[in-house]
Short mmCIF file of C-alpha atoms in Angstrom, two decimals:
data_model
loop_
_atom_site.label_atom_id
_atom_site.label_comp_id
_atom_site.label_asym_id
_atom_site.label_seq_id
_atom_site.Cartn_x
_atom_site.Cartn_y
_atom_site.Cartn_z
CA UNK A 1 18.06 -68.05 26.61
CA UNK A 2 15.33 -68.02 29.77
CA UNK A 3 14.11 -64.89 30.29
CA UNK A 4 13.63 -63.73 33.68
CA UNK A 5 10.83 -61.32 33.40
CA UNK A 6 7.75 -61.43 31.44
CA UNK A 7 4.32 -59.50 30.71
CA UNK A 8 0.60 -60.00 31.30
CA UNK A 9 -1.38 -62.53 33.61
CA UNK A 10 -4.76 -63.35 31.23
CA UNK A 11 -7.77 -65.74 31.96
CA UNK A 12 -8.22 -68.96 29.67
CA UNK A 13 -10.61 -68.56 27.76
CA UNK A 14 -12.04 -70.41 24.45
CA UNK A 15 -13.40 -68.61 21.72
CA UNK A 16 -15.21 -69.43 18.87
CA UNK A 17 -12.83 -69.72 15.65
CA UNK A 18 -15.29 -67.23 13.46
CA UNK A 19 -15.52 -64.13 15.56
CA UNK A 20 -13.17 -61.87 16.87
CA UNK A 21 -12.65 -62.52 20.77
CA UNK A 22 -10.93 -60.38 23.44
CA UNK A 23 -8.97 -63.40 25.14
CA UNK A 24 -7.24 -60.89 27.57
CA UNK A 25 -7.30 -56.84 28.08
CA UNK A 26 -5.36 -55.18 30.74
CA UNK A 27 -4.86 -51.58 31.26
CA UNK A 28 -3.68 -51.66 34.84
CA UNK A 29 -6.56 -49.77 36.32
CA UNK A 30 -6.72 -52.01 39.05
CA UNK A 31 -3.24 -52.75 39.80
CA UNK A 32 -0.87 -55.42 39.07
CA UNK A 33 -2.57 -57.87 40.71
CA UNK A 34 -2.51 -60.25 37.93
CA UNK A 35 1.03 -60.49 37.43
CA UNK A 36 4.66 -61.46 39.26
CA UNK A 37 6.89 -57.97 38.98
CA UNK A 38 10.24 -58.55 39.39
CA UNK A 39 13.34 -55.70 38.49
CA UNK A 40 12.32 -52.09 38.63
CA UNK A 41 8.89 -52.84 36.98
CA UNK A 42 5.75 -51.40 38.55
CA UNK A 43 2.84 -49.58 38.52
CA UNK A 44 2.80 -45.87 37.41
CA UNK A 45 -0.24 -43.08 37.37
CA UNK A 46 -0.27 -40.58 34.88
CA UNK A 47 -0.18 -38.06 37.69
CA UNK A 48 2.82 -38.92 39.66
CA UNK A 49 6.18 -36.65 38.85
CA UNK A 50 7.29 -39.41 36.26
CA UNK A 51 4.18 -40.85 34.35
CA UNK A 52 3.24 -37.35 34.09
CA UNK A 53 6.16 -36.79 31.78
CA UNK A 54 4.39 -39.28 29.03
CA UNK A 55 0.50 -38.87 29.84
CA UNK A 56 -2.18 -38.83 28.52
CA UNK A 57 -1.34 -42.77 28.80
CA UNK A 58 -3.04 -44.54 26.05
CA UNK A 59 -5.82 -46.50 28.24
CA UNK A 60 -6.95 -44.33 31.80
CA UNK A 61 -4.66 -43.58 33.99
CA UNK A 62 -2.30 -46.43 34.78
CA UNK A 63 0.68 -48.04 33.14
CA UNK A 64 3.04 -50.44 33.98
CA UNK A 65 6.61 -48.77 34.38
CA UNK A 66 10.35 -50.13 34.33
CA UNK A 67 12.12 -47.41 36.41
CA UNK A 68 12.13 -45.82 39.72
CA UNK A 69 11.76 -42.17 41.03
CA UNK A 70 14.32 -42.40 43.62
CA UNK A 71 14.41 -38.49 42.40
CA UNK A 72 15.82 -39.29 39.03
CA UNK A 73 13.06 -40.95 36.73
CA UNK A 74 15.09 -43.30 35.36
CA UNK A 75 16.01 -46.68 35.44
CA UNK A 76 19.73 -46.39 36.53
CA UNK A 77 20.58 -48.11 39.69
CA UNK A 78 24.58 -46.80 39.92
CA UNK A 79 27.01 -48.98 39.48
CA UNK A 80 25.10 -52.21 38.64
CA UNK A 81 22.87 -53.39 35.39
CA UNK A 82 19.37 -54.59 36.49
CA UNK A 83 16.62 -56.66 34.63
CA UNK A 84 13.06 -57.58 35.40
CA UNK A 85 9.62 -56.99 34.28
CA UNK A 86 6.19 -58.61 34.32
CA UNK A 87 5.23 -62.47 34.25
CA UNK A 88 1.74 -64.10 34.04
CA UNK A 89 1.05 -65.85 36.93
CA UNK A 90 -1.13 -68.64 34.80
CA UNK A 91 -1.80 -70.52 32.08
CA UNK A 92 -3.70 -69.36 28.82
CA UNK A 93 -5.73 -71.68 26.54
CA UNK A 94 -5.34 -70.07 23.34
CA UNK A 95 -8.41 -70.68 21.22
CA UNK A 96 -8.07 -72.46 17.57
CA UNK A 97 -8.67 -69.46 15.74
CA UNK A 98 -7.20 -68.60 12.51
CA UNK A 99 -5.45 -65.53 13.89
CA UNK A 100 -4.33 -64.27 17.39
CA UNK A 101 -1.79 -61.71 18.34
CA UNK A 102 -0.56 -59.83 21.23
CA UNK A 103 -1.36 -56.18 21.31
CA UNK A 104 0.03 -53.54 23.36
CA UNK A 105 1.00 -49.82 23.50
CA UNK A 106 4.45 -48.93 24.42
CA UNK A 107 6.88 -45.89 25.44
CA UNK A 108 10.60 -45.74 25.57
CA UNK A 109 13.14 -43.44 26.44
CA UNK A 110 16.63 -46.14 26.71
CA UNK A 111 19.07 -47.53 24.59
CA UNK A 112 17.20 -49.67 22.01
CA UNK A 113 19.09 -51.04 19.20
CA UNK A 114 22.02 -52.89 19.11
CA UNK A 115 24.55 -51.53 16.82
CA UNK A 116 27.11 -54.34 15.15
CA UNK A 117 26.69 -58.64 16.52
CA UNK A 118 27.15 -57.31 20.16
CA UNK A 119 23.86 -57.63 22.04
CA UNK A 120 25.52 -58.06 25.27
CA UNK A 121 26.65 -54.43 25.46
CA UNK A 122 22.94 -52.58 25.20
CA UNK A 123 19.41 -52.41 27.05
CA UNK A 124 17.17 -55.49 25.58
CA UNK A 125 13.10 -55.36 25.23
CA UNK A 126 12.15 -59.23 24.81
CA UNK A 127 8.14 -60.75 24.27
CA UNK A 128 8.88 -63.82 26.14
CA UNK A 129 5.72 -67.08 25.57
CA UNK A 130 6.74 -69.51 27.34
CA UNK A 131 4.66 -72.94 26.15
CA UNK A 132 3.36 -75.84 28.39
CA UNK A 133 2.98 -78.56 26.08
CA UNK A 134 5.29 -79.44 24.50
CA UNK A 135 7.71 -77.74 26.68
CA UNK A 136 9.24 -74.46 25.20
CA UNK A 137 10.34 -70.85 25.23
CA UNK A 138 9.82 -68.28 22.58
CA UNK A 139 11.58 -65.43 23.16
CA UNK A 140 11.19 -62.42 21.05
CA UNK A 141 13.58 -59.28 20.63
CA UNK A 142 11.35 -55.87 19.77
CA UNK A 143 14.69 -54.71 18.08
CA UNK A 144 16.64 -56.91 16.03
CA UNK A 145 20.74 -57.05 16.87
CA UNK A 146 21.86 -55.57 13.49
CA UNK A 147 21.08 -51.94 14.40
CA UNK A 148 22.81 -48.64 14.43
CA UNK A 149 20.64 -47.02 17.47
CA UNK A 150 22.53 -46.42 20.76
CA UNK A 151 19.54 -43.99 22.37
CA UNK A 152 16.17 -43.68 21.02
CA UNK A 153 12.81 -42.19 22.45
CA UNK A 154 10.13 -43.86 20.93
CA UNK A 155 6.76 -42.31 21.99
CA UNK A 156 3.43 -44.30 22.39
CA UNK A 157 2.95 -46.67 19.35
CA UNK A 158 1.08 -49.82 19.48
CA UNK A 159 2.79 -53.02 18.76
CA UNK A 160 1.19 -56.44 17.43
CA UNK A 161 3.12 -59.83 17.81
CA UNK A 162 1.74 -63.09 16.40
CA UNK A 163 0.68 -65.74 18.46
CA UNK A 164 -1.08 -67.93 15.77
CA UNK A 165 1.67 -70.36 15.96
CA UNK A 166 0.42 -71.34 19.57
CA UNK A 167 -2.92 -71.82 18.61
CA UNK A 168 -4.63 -74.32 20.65
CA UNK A 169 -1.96 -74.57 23.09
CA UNK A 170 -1.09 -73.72 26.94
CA UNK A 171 0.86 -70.38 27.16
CA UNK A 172 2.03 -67.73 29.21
CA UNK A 173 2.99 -64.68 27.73
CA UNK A 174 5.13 -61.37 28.98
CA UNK A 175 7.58 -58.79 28.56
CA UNK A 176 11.11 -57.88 29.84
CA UNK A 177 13.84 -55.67 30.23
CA UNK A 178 17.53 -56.24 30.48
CA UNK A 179 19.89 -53.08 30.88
CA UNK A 180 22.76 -55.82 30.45
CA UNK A 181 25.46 -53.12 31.54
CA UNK A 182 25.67 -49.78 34.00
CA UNK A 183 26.08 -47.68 31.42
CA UNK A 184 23.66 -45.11 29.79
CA UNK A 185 20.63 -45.99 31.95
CA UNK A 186 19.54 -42.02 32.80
CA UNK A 187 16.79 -42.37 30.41
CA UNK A 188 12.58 -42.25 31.81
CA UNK A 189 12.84 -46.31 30.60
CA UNK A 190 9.93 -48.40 29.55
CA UNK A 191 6.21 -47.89 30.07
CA UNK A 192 3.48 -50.32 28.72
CA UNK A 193 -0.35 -49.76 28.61
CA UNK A 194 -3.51 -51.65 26.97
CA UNK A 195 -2.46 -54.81 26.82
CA UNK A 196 -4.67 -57.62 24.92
CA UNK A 197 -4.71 -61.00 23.05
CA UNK A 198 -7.24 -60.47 20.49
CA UNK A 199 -8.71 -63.74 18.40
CA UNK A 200 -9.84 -63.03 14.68
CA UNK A 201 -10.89 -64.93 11.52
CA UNK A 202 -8.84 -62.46 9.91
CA UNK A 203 -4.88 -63.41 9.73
CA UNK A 204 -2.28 -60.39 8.52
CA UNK A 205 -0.73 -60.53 5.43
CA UNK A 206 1.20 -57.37 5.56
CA UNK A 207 3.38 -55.25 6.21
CA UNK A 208 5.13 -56.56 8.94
CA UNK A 209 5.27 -56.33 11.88
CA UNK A 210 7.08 -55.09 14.82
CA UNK A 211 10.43 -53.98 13.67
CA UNK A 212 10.48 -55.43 10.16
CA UNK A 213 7.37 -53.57 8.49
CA UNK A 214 9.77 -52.68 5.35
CA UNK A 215 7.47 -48.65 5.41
CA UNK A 216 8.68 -46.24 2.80
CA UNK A 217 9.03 -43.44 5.38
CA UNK A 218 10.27 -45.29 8.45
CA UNK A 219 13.97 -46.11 9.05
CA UNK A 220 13.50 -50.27 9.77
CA UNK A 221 13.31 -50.04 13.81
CA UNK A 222 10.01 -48.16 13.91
CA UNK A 223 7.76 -50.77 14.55
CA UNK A 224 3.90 -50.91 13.24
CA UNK A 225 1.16 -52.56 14.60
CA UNK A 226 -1.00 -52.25 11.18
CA UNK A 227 -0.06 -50.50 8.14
CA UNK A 228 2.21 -47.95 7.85
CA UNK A 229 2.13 -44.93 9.81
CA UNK A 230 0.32 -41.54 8.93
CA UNK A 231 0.16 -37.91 9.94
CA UNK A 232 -1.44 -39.15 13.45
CA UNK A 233 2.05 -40.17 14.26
CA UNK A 234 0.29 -43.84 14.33
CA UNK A 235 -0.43 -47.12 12.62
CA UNK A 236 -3.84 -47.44 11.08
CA UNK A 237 -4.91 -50.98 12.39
CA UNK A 238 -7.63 -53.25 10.34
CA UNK A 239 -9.17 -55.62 12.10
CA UNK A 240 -11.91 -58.69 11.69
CA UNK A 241 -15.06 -59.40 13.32
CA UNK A 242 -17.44 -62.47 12.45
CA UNK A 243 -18.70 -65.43 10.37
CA UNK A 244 -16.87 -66.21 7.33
CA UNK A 245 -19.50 -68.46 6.07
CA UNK A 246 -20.20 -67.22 2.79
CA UNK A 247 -23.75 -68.90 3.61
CA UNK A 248 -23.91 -67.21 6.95
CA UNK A 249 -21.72 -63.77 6.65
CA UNK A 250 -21.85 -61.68 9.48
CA UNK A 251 -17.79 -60.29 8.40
CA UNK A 252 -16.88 -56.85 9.67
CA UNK A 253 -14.08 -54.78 8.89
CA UNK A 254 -12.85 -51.95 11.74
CA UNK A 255 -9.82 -49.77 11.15
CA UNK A 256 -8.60 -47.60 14.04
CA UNK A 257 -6.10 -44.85 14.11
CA UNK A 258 -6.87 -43.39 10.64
CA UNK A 259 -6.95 -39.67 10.82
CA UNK A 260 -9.90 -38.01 11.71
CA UNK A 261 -12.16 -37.69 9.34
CA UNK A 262 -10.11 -39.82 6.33
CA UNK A 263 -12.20 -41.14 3.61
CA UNK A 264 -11.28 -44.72 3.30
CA UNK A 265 -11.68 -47.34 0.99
CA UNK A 266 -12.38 -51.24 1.13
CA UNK A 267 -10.57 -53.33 -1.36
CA UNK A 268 -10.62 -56.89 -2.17
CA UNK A 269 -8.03 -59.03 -4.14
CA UNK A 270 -7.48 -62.71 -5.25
CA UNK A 271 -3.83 -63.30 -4.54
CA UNK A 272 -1.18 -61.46 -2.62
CA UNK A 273 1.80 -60.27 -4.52
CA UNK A 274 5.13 -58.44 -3.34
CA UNK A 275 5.59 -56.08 -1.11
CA UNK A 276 5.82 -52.06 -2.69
CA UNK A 277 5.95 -48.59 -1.67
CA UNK A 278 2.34 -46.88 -2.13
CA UNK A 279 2.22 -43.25 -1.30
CA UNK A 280 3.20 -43.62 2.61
CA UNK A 281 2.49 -47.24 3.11
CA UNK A 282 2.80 -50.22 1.74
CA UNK A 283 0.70 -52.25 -1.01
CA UNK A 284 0.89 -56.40 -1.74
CA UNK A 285 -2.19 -56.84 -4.08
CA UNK A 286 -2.60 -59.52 -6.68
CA UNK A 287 -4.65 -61.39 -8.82
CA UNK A 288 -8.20 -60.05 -9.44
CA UNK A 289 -9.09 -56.66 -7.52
CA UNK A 290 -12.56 -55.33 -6.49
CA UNK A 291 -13.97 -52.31 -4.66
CA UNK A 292 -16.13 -52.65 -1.49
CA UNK A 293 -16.96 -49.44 -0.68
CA UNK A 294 -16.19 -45.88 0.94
CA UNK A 295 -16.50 -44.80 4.27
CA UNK A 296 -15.46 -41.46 6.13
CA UNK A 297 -14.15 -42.27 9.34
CA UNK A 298 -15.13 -40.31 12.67
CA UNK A 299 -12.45 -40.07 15.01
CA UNK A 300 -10.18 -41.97 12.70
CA UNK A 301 -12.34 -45.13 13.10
CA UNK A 302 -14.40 -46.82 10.18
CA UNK A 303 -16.35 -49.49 9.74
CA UNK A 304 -17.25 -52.23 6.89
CA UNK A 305 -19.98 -52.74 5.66
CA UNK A 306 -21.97 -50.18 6.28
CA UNK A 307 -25.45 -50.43 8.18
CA UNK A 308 -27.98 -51.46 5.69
CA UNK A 309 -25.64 -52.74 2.79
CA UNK A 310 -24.81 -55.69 1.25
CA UNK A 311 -22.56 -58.16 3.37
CA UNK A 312 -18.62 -58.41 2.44
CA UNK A 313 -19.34 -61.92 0.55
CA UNK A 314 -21.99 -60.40 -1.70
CA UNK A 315 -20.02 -57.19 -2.17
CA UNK A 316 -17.01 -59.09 -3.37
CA UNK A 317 -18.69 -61.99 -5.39
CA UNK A 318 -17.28 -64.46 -3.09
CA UNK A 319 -18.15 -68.05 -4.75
CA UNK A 320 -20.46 -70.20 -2.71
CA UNK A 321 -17.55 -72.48 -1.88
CA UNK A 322 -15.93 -70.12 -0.53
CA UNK A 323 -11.51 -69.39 -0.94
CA UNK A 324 -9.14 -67.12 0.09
CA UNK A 325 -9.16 -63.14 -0.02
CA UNK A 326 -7.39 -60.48 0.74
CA UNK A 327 -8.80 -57.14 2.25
CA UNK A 328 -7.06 -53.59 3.30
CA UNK A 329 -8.13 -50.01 3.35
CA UNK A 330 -6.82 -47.00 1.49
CA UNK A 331 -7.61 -44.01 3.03
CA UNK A 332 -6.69 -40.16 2.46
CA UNK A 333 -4.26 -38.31 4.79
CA UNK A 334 -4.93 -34.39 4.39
CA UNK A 335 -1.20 -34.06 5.70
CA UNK A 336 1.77 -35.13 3.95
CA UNK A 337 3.43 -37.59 6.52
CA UNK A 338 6.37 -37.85 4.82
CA UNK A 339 6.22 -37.85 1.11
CA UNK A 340 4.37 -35.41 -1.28
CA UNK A 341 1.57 -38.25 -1.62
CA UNK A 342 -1.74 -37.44 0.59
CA UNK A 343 -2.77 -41.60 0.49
CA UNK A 344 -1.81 -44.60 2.87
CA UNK A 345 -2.93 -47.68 3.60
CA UNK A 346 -3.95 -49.92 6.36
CA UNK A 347 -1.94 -53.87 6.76
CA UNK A 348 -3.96 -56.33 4.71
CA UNK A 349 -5.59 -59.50 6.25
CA UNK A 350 -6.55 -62.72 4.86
CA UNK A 351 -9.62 -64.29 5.11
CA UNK A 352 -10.52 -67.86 4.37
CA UNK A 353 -14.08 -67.97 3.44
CA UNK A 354 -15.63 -71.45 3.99
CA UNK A 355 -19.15 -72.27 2.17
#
């Protein structure tokens, strides 16, 4: 299948392998200039009639929009289906870096999962990367065909897709819509916002994510970008910073999205194991475990380690040679999200610690 839309023009950049990097951020301040719009995608302000209707957008005061006023805020065009969306208008060099994803935030008011082996029949939301060398699409659905949602509002939520397949390699990299019929298209449609390509020496080990992230709480089609969600309504996200040169460690740990003022624990562990409920998230531990410290979080955002302490390596008796750990955060949710337990937990990421 070649898509015919797509989402995000970034620069090519190389980044070092040891340090997160911002390859790409967007928030569509300044327009769509980067990009080829095709379809009913465009730009929308938070102030105009229908981005009003699902501000405060997640990054200023711009989004990218599939749907039209034409007096309706919607993305019905009569008696036809329509399809279109964004595509980058050049090349990224993805950098060799252990991990790199695509992040963005979306909203959706449309028909969103296909119910049955029938995909031709409902609205499709594809991550399309489209590789130079060798020659190849990837095209990704955000909701698997073996649903049983016909019409779903899904408010702003942050998505992560991997990229660390492509690593080292041309790309381009978008988004697209596909109403595929003429039916059921009243809804406000699709609005994206904050888009990035973020390069860490951190790589996720779980849950996962997208559509699949297996949460307690969530019915399978809520999609994560971290761990599991809390009473925020959103995913707290972990992510890696630094050297991982147990000789040279200069590792942080930052987890957004927590609530406010959560106290929130580091953990370390040898091995991964499977996947299990714990409280409102989900835990894969294994092997040997080891706390790394507690932090309250301001705004929902903490940090590891704290100013003045020992560095992660020392903290978790990394050997001088290095090897493979595993890191997440527990934290404490003062609301019951949707169990009785007042606990959750971020995604965990592995880190491969060289001497």
């Amino acid at each position: 299948m070649k898509p015919s839309h797509v989402l995000v023009a970034f620069a090519a950049i190389v980044v070092p392998a040891s340090a997160q990097q911002v390859v790409f951020q967007d928030g569509f301040e300044a327009g769509l200039s980067n990009w080829i719009a095709s379809g009913l995608l465009h730009l929308e302000d938070s102030a105009d009639p229908c981005g009003a209707q699902v501000a405060p957008f997640p990054e200023g005061t711009k989004a990218a929009w599939y749907g039209q006023l034409a007096g309706t805020c919607s993305y019905s065009t009569g008696n036809q289906p329509n399809a279109g969306g964004l595509i980058l208008n050049h090349w990224v060099d993805l950098p060799d870096s252990p991990a790199i994803s695509l992040h963005f935030w979306m909203w959706s008011e449309t028909e969103y999962c296909v119910p049955g082996t029938l995909p031709e029949r409902f609205d499709i939301h594809l991550v399309d990367v489209e590789v130079q060398q060798p020659h190849d699409w990837i095209v990704r659905n955000l909701c698997p065909t073996n649903g049983e949602i016909h019409w779903l509002l899904l408010p702003w939520h942050e998505r992560r897709i991997d990229l660390s397949a492509y690593r080292g390699l041309r790309v381009r990299v978008g988004i697209g819509f596909d109403t595929v019929d003429e039916q059921w298209n009243n809804g406000l449609g699709w609005f994206v916002d904050d888009v990035r390509i973020l390069a860490e020496p951190g790589e996720h080990a779980c849950p996962g994510a997208s559509f699949s992230s297996q949460c307690p709480c969530l019915p399978w089609y809520v999609p994560v970008a971290g761990g599991c969600r809390n009473s925020t309504t959103q995913s707290a996200v972990m992510y890696s910073n630094g050297s991982v040169s147990v000789a040279s460690d200069s590792l942080q740990f930052r987890v957004e999205h927590m609530p406010p003022n959560a106290l929130a624990l580091l953990s370390q562990s040898t091995t991964v194991g499977a996947w299990i409920p714990f409280g409102d998230g989900i835990s894969c531990p294994g092997g040997q475990m080891r706390r790394l410290g507690t932090v309250q979080a301001s705004n929902g955002v903490a940090t590891w380690p704290p100013q003045g302490t020992p560095s992660i390596s020392v903290r978790g008796l990394v050997p001088p040679g290095g090897g493979s750990r595993f890191y997440s955060v527990f934290y404490r949710d003062v609301l019951a999200y949707c169990t009785d337990a007042t606990y959750n937990l971020t995604n965990t990421q592995r880190i491969h610690w060289l001497p």
